[in-house]
XYZ file of C-alpha atoms in Angstrom:
456
model
C -6.737 14.974 13.181
C -10.319 15.681 14.331
C -12.696 17.106 11.739
C -15.025 19.714 13.153
C -18.754 19.667 12.542
C -18.273 22.650 10.238
C -15.557 20.912 8.195
C -17.680 17.783 7.815
C -20.633 19.887 6.705
C -18.421 21.603 4.157
C -17.193 18.235 2.944
C -20.736 17.050 2.363
C -21.561 20.228 0.449
C -18.585 19.914 -1.870
C -18.230 16.150 -2.268
C -21.304 15.718 -4.422
C -19.811 17.891 -7.139
C -17.134 17.718 -9.768
C -14.306 20.205 -9.897
C -14.742 22.745 -12.653
C -11.850 22.997 -15.091
C -11.242 26.553 -16.304
C -12.335 27.272 -19.847
C -9.496 28.029 -22.307
C -10.307 31.743 -22.154
C -10.298 31.826 -18.351
C -7.123 29.734 -18.104
C -5.249 32.579 -19.806
C -6.218 35.014 -17.047
C -4.621 35.588 -13.673
C -6.831 33.950 -11.047
C -8.951 36.207 -8.891
C -8.011 37.256 -5.388
C -8.384 34.478 -2.864
C -6.743 31.612 -1.003
C -4.549 29.228 -3.031
C -2.004 26.465 -2.837
C 1.109 27.254 -4.883
C 1.595 23.803 -6.348
C 4.458 22.656 -8.563
C 3.288 21.378 -11.942
C 6.346 19.096 -11.954
C 6.099 17.426 -8.549
C 2.562 18.202 -7.381
C 4.008 19.364 -4.027
C 3.053 22.633 -2.365
C 5.076 25.703 -1.467
C 5.168 25.875 2.332
C 6.490 28.454 4.786
C 9.032 26.526 6.845
C 10.444 28.960 9.384
C 10.981 31.628 6.733
C 12.308 29.327 4.023
C 9.850 28.314 1.311
C 10.093 24.569 0.746
C 8.226 21.939 -1.224
C 6.102 19.921 1.198
C 3.614 17.115 0.770
C 0.132 18.630 0.319
C -1.464 18.805 3.738
C -4.658 20.778 3.427
C -4.978 23.662 5.856
C -1.995 22.481 7.903
C 1.742 23.097 7.481
C 1.585 26.750 6.316
C 0.716 25.877 2.720
C -2.091 28.347 2.025
C -1.422 31.719 0.417
C -3.749 34.657 -0.221
C -3.288 36.130 -3.689
C -4.072 39.803 -4.145
C -3.176 42.563 -6.554
C -0.415 44.941 -5.513
C -0.255 47.728 -8.071
C 0.723 46.169 -11.405
C 1.980 43.020 -9.642
C 0.698 40.512 -7.103
C 1.610 39.275 -3.649
C 0.925 35.931 -1.972
C 0.439 36.435 1.762
C 0.746 33.530 4.164
C -2.666 32.525 5.470
C -1.028 31.806 8.826
C 1.251 34.823 9.308
C -0.216 38.242 8.623
C 2.151 40.554 6.792
C 4.509 37.796 5.560
C 4.470 36.927 1.874
C 6.084 34.427 -0.455
C 9.118 36.254 -1.777
C 12.799 36.214 -2.622
C 16.117 36.535 -0.840
C 18.910 36.304 -3.366
C 18.449 33.015 -5.206
C 16.295 31.458 -2.479
C 12.529 31.505 -2.063
C 11.707 32.877 1.377
C 8.945 34.688 3.212
C 9.445 38.439 3.402
C 7.430 41.434 4.541
C 4.514 41.908 2.172
C 5.540 45.553 1.786
C 8.972 44.534 0.448
C 9.769 44.784 -3.260
C 10.908 41.158 -2.994
C 7.307 40.100 -2.283
C 6.001 41.294 -5.659
C 5.405 38.850 -8.518
C 4.290 39.141 -12.086
C 1.837 36.283 -12.624
C 1.468 35.072 -16.212
C -0.219 32.051 -17.818
C 2.015 29.134 -18.788
C -0.680 26.999 -20.461
C -2.935 24.185 -19.183
C -4.108 26.218 -16.163
C -0.491 26.779 -15.098
C 1.295 30.014 -14.300
C 4.729 31.509 -13.841
C 5.701 33.784 -10.949
C 8.341 36.253 -12.157
C 10.477 38.817 -10.358
C 9.141 42.090 -11.815
C 12.640 43.583 -11.868
C 14.563 40.739 -13.521
C 14.226 37.686 -15.749
C 14.004 35.384 -12.704
C 11.232 33.021 -11.671
C 10.031 30.983 -8.727
C 11.148 27.467 -9.637
C 11.877 23.994 -8.407
C 15.619 23.361 -8.310
C 17.018 20.903 -10.853
C 16.881 17.294 -9.714
C 20.258 15.772 -8.854
C 20.843 12.384 -10.431
C 19.438 9.550 -8.330
C 17.528 11.684 -5.840
C 14.306 13.628 -5.370
C 13.846 17.235 -6.362
C 15.277 19.439 -3.587
C 12.816 20.756 -1.029
C 14.088 24.346 -1.138
C 12.421 26.425 -3.827
C 14.706 28.799 -5.654
C 14.719 31.793 -7.953
C 16.029 30.831 -11.366
C 15.357 30.601 -15.074
C 12.059 29.886 -16.789
C 11.117 26.443 -18.087
C 8.998 23.468 -17.043
C 10.273 23.563 -13.454
C 8.977 27.135 -13.151
C 5.355 26.191 -13.942
C 2.860 26.366 -11.065
C -0.750 25.618 -10.386
C -2.572 28.147 -8.261
C -4.970 25.621 -6.783
C -7.919 27.206 -4.972
C -8.322 26.214 -1.344
C -12.049 26.176 -2.068
C -12.300 25.099 -5.708
C -15.100 26.005 -8.062
C -17.531 23.123 -8.503
C -20.589 22.230 -10.488
C -23.380 19.720 -9.825
C -22.734 16.083 -10.642
C -24.149 15.080 -14.033
C -27.158 12.785 -14.049
C -26.535 9.054 -13.736
C -26.718 8.462 -17.488
C -24.263 11.260 -18.309
C -21.448 10.618 -15.809
C -18.110 9.625 -17.270
C -16.024 7.019 -15.484
C -13.661 9.657 -14.064
C -16.634 11.451 -12.435
C -17.720 8.426 -10.402
C -16.363 7.231 -7.050
C -16.249 3.584 -5.955
C -15.886 2.010 -2.508
C -12.640 0.029 -2.621
C -11.399 -2.692 -0.265
C -7.685 -2.579 0.497
C -6.296 -6.128 0.547
C -9.769 -7.434 -0.186
C -8.436 -11.023 -0.219
C -7.039 -10.707 3.322
C -10.346 -11.430 4.973
C -9.925 -14.789 6.753
C -13.235 -15.970 5.299
C -12.372 -17.193 1.807
C -9.090 -18.809 2.892
C -5.673 -18.083 4.359
C -3.783 -15.009 3.232
C -0.617 -14.817 5.373
C 1.426 -16.721 7.969
C -0.525 -17.568 11.145
C 0.386 -14.492 13.203
C -0.476 -12.023 10.413
C -3.752 -13.864 9.837
C -4.877 -12.538 13.221
C -5.132 -8.993 11.820
C -7.129 -9.157 8.564
C -7.647 -6.040 6.453
C -11.253 -7.110 5.855
C -13.540 -9.518 7.697
C -16.001 -10.430 4.949
C -15.427 -12.627 1.928
C -15.351 -11.386 -1.664
C -18.943 -12.419 -2.374
C -20.181 -10.497 0.658
C -18.035 -7.507 -0.269
C -19.708 -7.434 -3.682
C -23.138 -7.676 -2.066
C -22.239 -4.825 0.310
C -21.351 -2.440 -2.530
C -17.572 -2.772 -2.737
C -16.612 -2.149 -6.369
C -12.834 -1.799 -6.177
C -10.645 -4.698 -5.026
C -6.948 -4.479 -4.149
C -5.347 -7.921 -4.421
C -1.750 -9.092 -3.836
C -0.647 -11.949 -6.099
C 2.445 -14.125 -5.709
C 3.768 -16.860 -7.927
C 3.804 -20.467 -6.784
C 3.796 -23.809 -8.540
C -0.005 -23.526 -8.522
C -0.052 -20.213 -10.395
C -0.988 -16.715 -9.170
C -1.975 -17.015 -5.501
C -3.479 -14.339 -3.224
C -1.131 -13.817 -0.267
C 0.266 -10.957 1.762
C 4.069 -10.541 1.394
C 4.573 -14.201 0.444
C 2.690 -17.474 0.306
C 5.079 -19.401 2.551
C 3.345 -21.009 5.539
C -0.080 -19.864 4.317
C -2.839 -22.382 4.976
C -5.636 -22.681 2.389
C -4.519 -19.828 0.081
C -6.903 -18.689 -2.657
C -5.968 -18.534 -6.329
C -6.499 -15.267 -8.191
C -8.757 -16.895 -10.758
C -11.150 -17.998 -8.011
C -11.809 -14.459 -6.804
C -11.972 -13.111 -10.355
C -14.555 -15.776 -11.157
C -16.632 -14.561 -8.219
C -16.538 -11.046 -9.646
C -17.374 -12.122 -13.188
C -20.294 -14.211 -11.935
C -21.554 -11.234 -9.936
C -21.328 -8.947 -12.964
C -23.286 -11.377 -15.099
C -26.018 -11.386 -12.464
C -25.898 -7.573 -12.122
C -25.517 -6.001 -15.578
C -25.770 -2.483 -14.133
C -22.548 -2.777 -12.076
C -18.876 -1.996 -12.762
C -15.887 -3.521 -10.916
C -12.196 -2.596 -10.850
C -9.328 -4.812 -9.686
C -5.905 -3.507 -8.623
C -3.152 -6.127 -8.602
C -0.053 -5.773 -6.457
C 1.666 -8.060 -8.876
C 4.649 -10.351 -8.235
C 4.128 -12.928 -10.986
C 5.492 -13.459 -14.468
C 3.233 -12.210 -17.269
C 2.781 -15.699 -18.707
C 1.599 -16.979 -15.333
C -0.916 -14.151 -15.037
C -2.188 -14.765 -18.571
C -2.722 -18.434 -17.732
C -4.570 -17.499 -14.548
C -6.978 -15.192 -16.411
C -7.606 -17.895 -19.010
C -9.171 -20.011 -16.247
C -11.923 -17.445 -15.574
C -15.101 -18.372 -17.447
C -16.708 -15.399 -19.170
C -13.895 -12.934 -18.437
C -13.616 -11.777 -22.040
C -17.351 -10.983 -22.074
C -16.986 -8.270 -19.409
C -13.333 -7.153 -19.618
C -12.889 -3.434 -20.342
C -9.948 -2.423 -22.549
C -9.398 1.377 -22.385
C -6.275 0.926 -24.495
C -8.446 -0.193 -27.417
C -11.213 2.409 -27.189
C -9.462 5.774 -27.616
C -9.547 6.830 -23.970
C -6.153 8.533 -24.035
C -7.276 10.669 -26.954
C -10.916 11.296 -26.028
C -11.137 10.871 -22.277
C -13.085 8.330 -20.246
C -16.456 7.204 -21.631
C -19.786 7.485 -19.883
C -20.280 4.746 -17.332
C -23.732 4.106 -18.783
C -22.171 3.426 -22.192
C -19.715 0.958 -20.660
C -22.562 -0.883 -18.970
C -24.534 -1.022 -22.220
C -21.509 -2.399 -24.069
C -20.905 -4.981 -21.324
C -17.432 -3.574 -20.558
C -17.712 -3.835 -16.794
C -14.449 -5.217 -15.372
C -11.261 -3.166 -15.409
C -8.012 -4.804 -14.249
C -4.854 -2.886 -13.335
C -1.372 -4.079 -12.436
C 1.312 -2.168 -10.554
C 3.976 -4.174 -12.404
C 6.569 -2.431 -14.535
C 5.871 -2.228 -18.248
C 9.589 -2.005 -19.019
C 10.360 -5.298 -17.291
C 7.551 -7.002 -19.218
C 8.851 -5.588 -22.485
C 12.232 -7.075 -21.630
C 10.532 -10.416 -20.999
C 8.747 -10.216 -24.358
C 5.147 -10.299 -23.093
C 3.264 -7.231 -21.877
C 0.266 -7.607 -19.616
C -1.859 -5.181 -21.577
C -1.594 -7.542 -24.553
C -4.073 -9.755 -22.689
C -6.147 -7.005 -21.103
C -4.382 -6.062 -17.843
C -3.675 -2.321 -17.815
C -0.512 -0.808 -16.342
C -1.744 1.322 -13.482
C 0.836 4.065 -13.869
C -0.391 4.644 -17.418
C -4.007 5.149 -16.395
C -4.188 6.303 -12.763
C -2.601 8.451 -10.109
C -2.417 7.221 -6.519
C -1.487 8.768 -3.201
C 1.009 7.194 -0.809
C -0.500 4.093 0.727
C -0.070 4.623 4.482
C -1.364 7.168 6.989
C 0.990 5.794 9.645
C 1.059 2.914 12.168
C -2.051 1.139 13.313
C -2.335 3.239 16.474
C -1.345 6.757 17.431
C -1.242 9.885 15.300
C -2.015 9.834 11.597
C -0.522 11.588 8.583
C -3.264 13.087 6.442
C -0.904 14.530 3.825
C -1.799 13.488 0.292
C 1.043 13.033 -2.188
C 1.905 10.667 -4.995
C 2.814 7.084 -4.262
C 5.030 7.328 -7.343
C 7.193 10.294 -6.377
C 10.832 9.508 -5.669
C 14.329 9.226 -7.044
C 13.321 6.688 -9.696
C 9.952 8.011 -10.829
C 7.811 11.138 -10.798
C 4.069 10.844 -11.428
C 2.409 13.693 -9.512
C -1.195 13.440 -8.381
C -1.874 16.474 -10.578
C -0.838 14.701 -13.781
C -3.106 15.327 -16.753
C -2.757 14.957 -20.506
C -4.500 16.602 -23.426
C -7.959 15.044 -23.571
C -7.241 12.583 -20.758
C -7.380 12.736 -16.979
C -6.070 9.723 -15.016
C -8.336 8.066 -12.493
C -7.437 8.952 -8.894
C -6.957 6.149 -6.363
C -7.137 7.563 -2.824
C -5.619 5.293 -0.175
C -6.957 5.821 3.342
C -5.552 3.199 5.715
C -2.674 2.435 8.100
C 0.278 0.060 8.256
C -1.717 -2.343 10.428
C -5.473 -2.811 10.727
C -6.668 -2.087 14.265
C -10.449 -2.156 14.678
C -10.814 1.035 16.702
C -8.403 2.961 14.494
C -10.048 1.826 11.259
C -13.443 2.853 12.619
C -12.213 6.339 13.465
C -10.305 6.753 10.199
C -13.247 5.655 8.076
C -15.506 8.196 9.782
C -13.069 10.915 8.679
C -12.834 9.737 5.078
C -15.103 12.419 3.606
C -13.258 15.189 5.397
C -9.823 14.031 4.242
C -11.044 13.571 0.686
C -12.444 17.090 0.524
C -9.850 19.131 2.425
C -6.641 17.224 1.728
C -6.667 14.868 -1.244
C -9.017 16.606 -3.657
C -6.938 19.821 -3.801
C -3.708 17.796 -3.812
C -4.788 15.974 -6.975
C -6.925 18.818 -8.383
C -9.647 16.218 -8.917
C -11.983 14.178 -6.759
C -11.038 10.592 -5.877
C -12.456 7.817 -8.049
C -11.559 4.969 -5.687
C -11.730 5.329 -1.896
C -9.592 2.470 -0.578
C -10.034 1.526 3.083
C -9.441 -1.252 5.562
C -12.504 -2.722 7.318
C -15.041 -1.085 5.019
C -17.727 -2.438 7.366
C -16.664 0.009 10.098
C -17.169 3.774 10.299
C -19.473 3.915 7.239
C -17.010 4.812 4.452
C -19.851 4.099 2.018
C -21.385 7.390 3.175
C -18.374 9.273 1.801
C -18.743 7.418 -1.507
C -22.436 8.307 -1.650
C -21.661 11.950 -0.947
C -19.075 12.057 -3.717
C -21.570 10.572 -6.157
C -24.651 12.492 -5.073
C -26.044 15.264 -7.257
C -26.193 18.696 -5.639
C -29.458 20.540 -5.166
C -28.807 23.985 -6.591
C -32.462 25.053 -6.603
């Protein structure tokens, strides 16, 4: 994947904006003619032309035959493939297929279905474009079908080039409008201590310690914690054979101390969490001053009113947000939930794309789809609730950290964010998570996302 100069220029122009949500009046209208992704409101996946069949595919920007041009066709509409002139999204019996745009089977009645969603109906029958019902214990089928109305028949028509507006001023930006540079496996740096068995230690995800990361502008920290007799320890995969491992409380103390010295800063921690809740609670209790800076969105009406202004959080001193990827249900079974002592369950508050772009060398996969989409769970990147929009964690790294690859990938971060992940989530990323943040200038992408746009 090589971004062109034009695509990078376009990324810079769009990144310093926020996506514009349609007003209630406009959401009831059929979108105007233009290029769209036909995106399932259930799965967040896109309708794609796959050799004539129309399948759900992982969102992949302008690749993989996922873009459709909507235009009026008499009293109905057609959606023409952006890649194959004259072929439109249509019907063949009970299957979604591509057909000649002049065919009656290419026509759709497009009607609002609420919350910026639409239905696509066969004008001649009570039949709709829909995702097939999910078999027990498996994903939703890839093949799109023609069936009855209902939640599976709700679609976003996501613009390929979304409407935007300038970023609000610094004092008016809400937390979900801000983007933070985030270090993947921030603890795996080989500076603060050991993080893995000897061979794995040779390939650190980062090469600077936590204190230096804070100084350099990293504000999101992904940390793996494992349980040992010493408490919650920072290790990759396990703590066996790890020399000089670091305890979680030590790195959290570094962050709290930094925040007390820099009252205008906000930090977020993401825990890949393999410890019992009581152990984690004990670990946090060792951090001096944690309660002074800990942010509790569960206690401040965020789910009802949306995210507060970042400036208001700084004024209130609420400047450290901690997430866990642990299961709430398992904690409830154990009788102690992590949010009872201030650690938020990530799936309640964020969406996150799949963590890997592929191996450490060779081709990359730029598709952007939910990390939490599978047989056991379904949290699409597009998830929203009334009054609340989850924060979007955008992962941008490989299975293994190779210096040359990380440099190249980080240089392409802005382009992937703008052309692939932003339309996939229908929102801009709030956390750009990378390996080797010191290479390829990923901070430039963060700055572009946060920069106001000159509209004069």
